[in-house]
CSV table of C-alpha atoms in Angstrom, one decimal:
chain,number,residue,atom,x,y,z
A,1,MET,CA,107.8,89.3,45.4
A,2,ARG,CA,108.2,88.1,49.2
A,3,VAL,CA,107.8,84.6,50.9
A,4,LEU,CA,108.0,83.4,54.3
A,5,VAL,CA,108.9,80.0,55.0
A,6,LEU,CA,107.3,78.5,58.2
A,7,THR,CA,108.7,75.3,59.5
A,8,GLU,CA,109.2,73.4,62.7
A,9,LYS,CA,112.9,72.9,62.5
A,10,GLU,CA,115.3,75.8,60.7
A,11,LYS,CA,117.2,73.4,58.9
A,12,GLU,CA,114.1,72.1,56.9
A,13,ALA,CA,113.4,75.4,55.5
A,14,LYS,CA,116.7,76.1,54.0
A,15,PRO,CA,116.3,74.1,50.8
A,16,PHE,CA,112.9,75.9,50.0
A,17,VAL,CA,114.6,79.4,50.9
A,18,ASP,CA,117.4,78.6,48.6
A,19,ALA,CA,115.3,77.7,45.7
A,20,MET,CA,112.8,80.8,46.1
A,21,LYS,CA,115.8,83.0,46.1
A,22,ALA,CA,117.0,81.2,42.9
A,23,LYS,CA,113.6,82.2,41.3
A,24,GLY,CA,114.1,86.1,42.3
A,25,ILE,CA,112.0,85.8,45.3
A,26,LYS,CA,112.9,87.7,48.4
A,27,ALA,CA,112.8,84.8,50.9
A,28,ASN,CA,113.3,84.1,54.8
A,29,SER,CA,112.7,81.2,57.3
A,30,LEU,CA,111.0,81.4,60.7
A,31,GLN,CA,110.5,78.5,63.2
A,32,LEU,CA,106.9,78.1,64.1
A,33,VAL,CA,108.0,78.3,67.7
A,34,LYS,CA,108.8,81.9,67.2
A,35,ILE,CA,105.4,83.0,66.7
A,36,SER,CA,102.6,83.7,68.9
A,37,LEU,CA,98.8,84.7,68.6
A,38,VAL,CA,97.5,87.3,70.5
A,39,SER,CA,93.4,87.7,70.4
A,40,LYS,CA,92.4,91.3,70.7
A,41,HIS,CA,88.6,91.8,70.4
A,42,LYS,CA,87.9,90.1,67.1
A,43,ASN,CA,91.4,90.5,65.8
A,44,THR,CA,94.2,88.0,66.0
A,45,LEU,CA,97.8,89.4,65.9
A,46,ILE,CA,100.5,87.6,64.7
A,47,LYS,CA,103.5,88.5,67.0
A,48,SER,CA,107.1,87.2,66.2
A,49,VAL,CA,110.5,88.9,67.3
A,50,ASP,CA,112.3,87.9,64.4
A,51,GLU,CA,109.9,89.0,61.5
A,52,ASN,CA,106.9,91.2,60.6
A,53,ILE,CA,104.8,88.4,59.1
A,54,PRO,CA,102.2,90.5,57.6
A,55,LYS,CA,104.6,92.2,55.1
A,56,TYR,CA,105.1,89.2,53.2
A,57,ASP,CA,103.0,88.3,50.1
A,58,ALA,CA,103.0,84.6,50.9
A,59,VAL,CA,103.8,82.0,53.5
A,60,PHE,CA,104.7,78.7,52.8
A,61,LEU,CA,103.7,76.1,55.5
A,62,GLN,CA,105.0,73.0,56.3
A,63,ALA,CA,104.1,71.6,59.4
A,64,ARG,CA,102.5,68.2,61.3
A,65,THR,CA,98.7,67.9,61.3
A,66,ASN,CA,98.8,67.5,65.3
A,67,LEU,CA,99.7,71.1,65.4
A,68,ALA,CA,96.5,71.9,64.1
A,69,PRO,CA,95.2,73.8,67.2
A,70,PHE,CA,98.0,76.3,66.5
A,71,ILE,CA,97.9,76.2,62.7
A,72,GLU,CA,94.5,77.0,62.2
A,73,PRO,CA,94.3,80.4,63.7
A,74,LEU,CA,97.4,81.0,62.2
A,75,VAL,CA,96.1,80.2,58.9
A,76,ASP,CA,93.0,82.2,59.4
A,77,ALA,CA,94.8,85.4,60.7
A,78,LEU,CA,97.1,85.3,57.6
A,79,ARG,CA,94.3,85.2,55.3
A,80,ASP,CA,92.8,88.3,57.1
A,81,LYS,CA,96.0,90.3,56.3
A,82,ASN,CA,95.7,89.2,53.0
A,83,VAL,CA,98.8,86.9,52.9
A,84,TYR,CA,98.4,84.0,50.7
A,85,CYS,CA,99.3,80.7,52.5
A,86,ASN,CA,99.4,77.0,50.8
A,87,ALA,CA,97.0,75.9,53.5
A,88,GLN,CA,93.2,77.6,53.6
A,89,PRO,CA,91.5,77.8,56.9
A,90,GLY,CA,90.0,74.4,57.9
A,91,SER,CA,92.5,72.3,55.9
A,92,TYR,CA,94.6,71.2,59.0
A,93,TYR,CA,91.6,70.3,61.1
A,94,LEU,CA,90.6,68.0,58.2
A,95,ALA,CA,94.0,66.6,57.9
A,96,VAL,CA,93.9,65.6,61.7
A,97,ASN,CA,90.5,64.2,61.7
A,98,GLU,CA,90.3,61.2,59.8
A,99,PRO,CA,86.6,60.5,60.0
A,100,TYR,CA,85.6,64.1,58.9
A,101,LYS,CA,87.9,64.2,56.2
A,102,PHE,CA,86.6,61.2,54.5
A,103,VAL,CA,83.4,62.4,54.6
A,104,ASN,CA,84.6,65.5,53.4
A,105,LEU,CA,86.1,63.4,50.4
A,106,ALA,CA,82.8,61.9,49.8
A,107,VAL,CA,80.8,65.0,49.8
A,108,ASN,CA,83.0,66.1,47.0
A,109,LYS,CA,82.8,63.2,45.0
A,110,ILE,CA,86.4,62.2,45.4
A,111,PRO,CA,86.7,58.4,45.0
A,112,THR,CA,87.6,56.7,48.3
A,113,PRO,CA,87.3,52.9,49.7
A,114,ARG,CA,83.8,52.7,51.1
A,115,THR,CA,83.9,54.1,54.6
A,116,LEU,CA,81.6,53.7,57.7
A,117,THR,CA,81.6,56.0,60.9
A,118,SER,CA,79.9,55.5,64.1
A,119,GLY,CA,80.1,56.5,67.5
A,120,SER,CA,78.9,53.1,68.9
A,121,GLY,CA,80.7,49.8,68.8
A,122,LYS,CA,77.4,47.9,68.7
A,123,HIS,CA,76.2,50.2,65.6
A,124,ILE,CA,79.3,49.7,63.6
A,125,GLU,CA,78.7,45.9,64.1
A,126,LYS,CA,75.3,46.3,62.5
A,127,VAL,CA,76.4,48.8,59.6
A,128,SER,CA,79.5,46.6,58.9
A,129,LYS,CA,76.8,44.3,56.8
A,130,LYS,CA,77.0,47.0,54.2
A,131,VAL,CA,80.7,46.5,53.0
A,132,SER,CA,82.6,43.4,52.7
A,133,TYR,CA,85.9,42.0,54.4
A,134,PRO,CA,88.8,42.4,54.9
A,135,LEU,CA,87.9,46.0,56.7
A,136,VAL,CA,90.5,48.2,58.4
A,137,ALA,CA,88.8,49.0,61.5
A,138,LYS,CA,90.1,52.1,63.8
A,139,SER,CA,88.7,53.2,67.2
A,140,PHE,CA,89.2,57.1,68.0
A,141,LEU,CA,89.3,59.3,71.1
A,142,GLU,CA,88.6,62.9,69.7
A,143,LYS,CA,90.8,62.9,66.8
A,144,ASP,CA,93.5,60.7,67.8
A,145,VAL,CA,93.3,56.6,66.6
A,146,GLN,CA,93.6,54.5,69.5
A,147,GLN,CA,93.7,51.1,67.8
A,148,SER,CA,93.7,50.2,64.6
A,149,THR,CA,93.5,46.5,62.8
A,150,ILE,CA,92.5,44.7,59.7
A,151,VAL,CA,89.4,42.3,60.2
A,152,ASN,CA,88.2,39.7,58.2
A,153,SER,CA,84.8,38.5,59.8
A,154,ASP,CA,82.0,39.1,62.1
A,155,THR,CA,83.6,37.3,64.7
A,156,GLU,CA,86.7,39.4,64.5
A,157,LEU,CA,85.1,42.6,64.4
A,158,GLU,CA,83.2,41.7,67.7
A,159,ASN,CA,86.2,40.9,69.2
A,160,PHE,CA,87.9,44.4,68.0
A,161,VAL,CA,85.2,46.1,69.7
A,162,LYS,CA,85.1,44.1,72.9
A,163,SER,CA,88.7,44.7,73.3
A,164,ILE,CA,88.5,48.3,73.6
A,165,LYS,CA,88.5,48.9,77.5
A,166,THR,CA,88.9,52.9,77.4
A,167,LYS,CA,86.9,55.4,76.6
A,168,ILE,CA,85.9,55.9,72.7
A,169,ASP,CA,84.7,58.6,70.9
A,170,GLY,CA,84.0,57.1,67.1
A,171,PHE,CA,84.7,54.0,65.0
A,172,VAL,CA,85.7,53.7,61.4
A,173,LEU,CA,85.4,50.8,59.2
A,174,ARG,CA,87.2,51.1,55.8
A,175,GLU,CA,87.3,48.4,53.0
A,176,PHE,CA,90.9,47.0,53.0
A,177,ILE,CA,92.3,46.8,49.3
A,178,ASP,CA,95.1,44.5,49.3
A,179,GLU,CA,97.1,46.8,46.5
A,180,CYS,CA,100.4,48.7,46.6
A,181,VAL,CA,100.0,52.6,47.3
A,182,ILE,CA,100.8,55.1,45.3
A,183,SER,CA,102.2,58.3,46.9
A,184,CYS,CA,101.8,61.3,44.9
A,185,ALA,CA,103.3,64.8,45.8
A,186,VAL,CA,101.1,67.4,44.3
A,187,ILE,CA,102.0,71.0,43.8
A,188,GLY,CA,99.4,72.9,42.4
A,189,ASP,CA,98.6,71.3,39.1
A,190,LYS,CA,101.7,69.2,38.9
A,191,VAL,CA,102.1,65.5,40.2
A,192,PHE,CA,105.0,63.6,41.1
A,193,ALA,CA,104.6,59.9,42.2
A,194,ILE,CA,106.1,56.9,43.7
A,195,ASP,CA,104.7,53.3,43.6
A,196,ARG,CA,105.5,51.7,47.0
A,197,ARG,CA,106.5,48.4,45.4
A,198,SER,CA,109.9,46.7,45.3
A,199,GLY,CA,109.9,43.8,43.2
A,200,ASN,CA,106.8,41.9,43.8
A,201,ALA,CA,106.2,43.2,47.6
A,202,CYS,CA,104.7,46.0,49.0
A,203,VAL,CA,107.0,48.5,51.2
A,204,ALA,CA,106.1,50.6,53.9
A,205,ASP,CA,109.3,53.0,53.7
A,206,LEU,CA,108.5,55.5,50.8
A,207,SER,CA,112.3,55.7,49.9
A,208,LYS,CA,112.2,52.0,48.8
A,209,GLY,CA,109.5,52.6,46.3
A,210,ARG,CA,110.2,53.5,42.6
A,211,SER,CA,109.1,56.2,40.2
A,212,TYR,CA,105.8,56.0,38.7
A,213,LYS,CA,104.0,57.7,36.1
A,214,PRO,CA,100.4,58.2,37.2
A,215,THR,CA,97.3,57.9,34.5
A,216,GLU,CA,95.4,61.4,33.6
A,217,LYS,CA,92.5,59.8,35.9
A,218,GLU,CA,94.7,59.3,38.8
A,219,ARG,CA,96.5,62.7,38.4
A,220,ASP,CA,92.9,64.3,38.1
A,221,ILE,CA,91.9,62.6,41.2
A,222,VAL,CA,95.0,63.6,43.7
A,223,ILE,CA,94.6,67.2,42.4
A,224,ALA,CA,90.9,67.4,43.3
A,225,ALA,CA,91.6,65.5,46.6
A,226,THR,CA,94.0,68.2,47.6
A,227,LYS,CA,91.9,71.0,46.8
A,228,ALA,CA,88.9,69.2,48.6
A,229,CYS,CA,91.0,69.2,51.6
A,230,GLY,CA,91.6,73.0,51.5
A,231,LEU,CA,95.2,72.9,50.1
A,232,ASP,CA,97.5,73.7,47.0
A,233,ILE,CA,100.3,71.4,48.2
A,234,ALA,CA,100.2,68.1,49.5
A,235,ARG,CA,100.9,64.4,49.4
A,236,VAL,CA,98.0,62.3,48.7
A,237,ASP,CA,98.0,58.4,48.7
A,238,LEU,CA,95.8,56.0,46.4
A,239,VAL,CA,95.3,52.4,45.9
A,240,LYS,CA,93.8,51.3,42.5
A,241,GLY,CA,92.7,55.0,42.1
A,242,LEU,CA,90.9,55.5,45.3
A,243,VAL,CA,92.2,58.2,48.1
A,244,ILE,CA,93.4,56.8,51.0
A,245,ALA,CA,95.5,59.9,52.5
A,246,VAL,CA,95.9,63.4,52.5
A,247,ASP,CA,98.5,65.4,54.2
A,248,PRO,CA,99.5,68.9,54.0
A,249,ARG,CA,103.5,68.0,54.3
A,250,ILE,CA,105.2,66.3,51.5
A,251,PRO,CA,108.4,64.2,52.5
A,252,VAL,CA,110.8,66.1,49.8
A,253,GLU,CA,113.6,64.2,50.4
A,254,SER,CA,111.9,60.6,49.1
A,255,PHE,CA,110.3,62.3,46.3
A,256,ASN,CA,113.6,64.1,45.0
A,257,LYS,CA,115.5,60.8,45.1
A,258,ILE,CA,113.2,58.8,43.8
A,259,CYS,CA,111.6,60.8,41.2
A,260,SER,CA,114.6,62.7,40.2
A,261,VAL,CA,113.2,66.0,40.6
A,262,GLU,CA,113.6,69.0,43.0
A,263,ILE,CA,110.2,69.5,44.8
A,264,GLU,CA,111.6,72.6,46.2
A,265,THR,CA,112.5,73.7,42.8
A,266,HIS,CA,108.8,73.5,41.9
A,267,ILE,CA,107.3,74.6,44.9
A,268,ALA,CA,109.2,77.9,44.4
A,269,ASN,CA,107.8,78.2,40.7
A,270,PHE,CA,104.3,77.7,42.0
A,271,PHE,CA,104.7,80.5,44.5
A,272,VAL,CA,106.0,83.0,41.5
A,273,ASP,CA,102.9,82.1,39.7
A,274,LYS,CA,100.5,82.2,42.7
A,275,ILE,CA,101.7,85.7,43.5
A,276,THR,CA,101.7,86.9,39.7
A,277,GLU,CA,98.2,85.8,39.9
A,278,VAL,CA,97.0,87.3,43.0
A,279,GLY,CA,99.3,90.3,42.8
A,280,ALA,CA,102.3,91.2,45.2
A,281,LYS,CA,101.9,93.8,47.7
A,282,ILE,CA,103.1,97.3,47.2
A,283,ARG,CA,104.1,99.1,50.1
A,284,PRO,CA,105.6,102.9,50.6
A,285,SER,CA,108.8,101.4,51.5
A,286,ASP,CA,109.5,99.3,48.2
A,287,GLU,CA,108.5,102.5,46.5
A,288,LEU,CA,110.7,104.4,48.1
A,289,ARG,CA,113.6,102.3,47.7
A,290,ASP,CA,113.0,101.8,44.1
A,291,LEU,CA,113.1,105.6,43.7
A,292,VAL,CA,116.3,105.8,45.6
A,293,GLY,CA,118.0,103.2,43.2
A,294,LYS,CA,116.9,105.3,40.2
A,295,LEU,CA,118.3,108.6,41.6
A,296,HIS,CA,121.5,107.1,42.4
A,297,LYS,CA,121.9,106.6,38.4
A,298,THR,CA,121.4,110.6,37.9
A,299,VAL,CA,123.3,113.8,38.8
A,300,LEU,CA,121.2,114.0,41.9
A,301,LYS,CA,123.0,111.1,43.6
A,302,GLY,CA,125.4,113.6,45.5
A,303,PHE,CA,122.4,114.6,47.7
A,304,LEU,CA,121.4,111.0,48.8
A,305,LYS,CA,124.6,110.4,50.8
């Protein structure tokens, strides 16, 4: 089994590589900046000075969503070369595009707070009558959030729309639920959770939360949300059993500390199972190496020097 760990920084990859090697995986790491994609006719070639990426059985990818314009063609090329990746084509475009992501979750019957989208400020004010305040109001330029606030009345929403002086491509209104967030690390069918609560207060810092055992329903929801977004490994945030965020990257240190687990080991186990399921690649070089190893134990070993 061969797995290549792709991260933005070299030090981020080491714990994953070490965990995979402990499971008998031949693992290496590579920084994303060392990869280039070359389009040639209908094919995309993956180029790297340090590694022959298509030789690997699988790639474990951890990257920010704003790298989607590079990650998506990379994931496509990996699929074409029959290299498993924990992110499927389209998953990063979904992750970085919040309006599209929530439409996708709704289509897949994943419970979310009621969400309305529109390209017009006037129209968003009209459709706001279909949901109750308070609301999270966001404006977008392409996929990027430009402004975000909580509005509690028609007047506040009108003022929010009027305050926008720059070019805007769309608006999102989402029902605001004033409850603490449950952040979940999803690895295949395993779920580890942190309650973003400290005493009676909700905390923004994940590392200040406390370990939480999700209900079976919550567990099913976050696994379904992860799969609906084209991912096998993700962080999913819940509020009262409703999905409010899905991100391909897991903040490993916080989950390890709060939940007293080794996320890296669970990811290594997942890759062992996944490669076993889809089948590891067998190459002539592997077969030759195995044959040489066997011959070294016979009377023919002298001829191999």
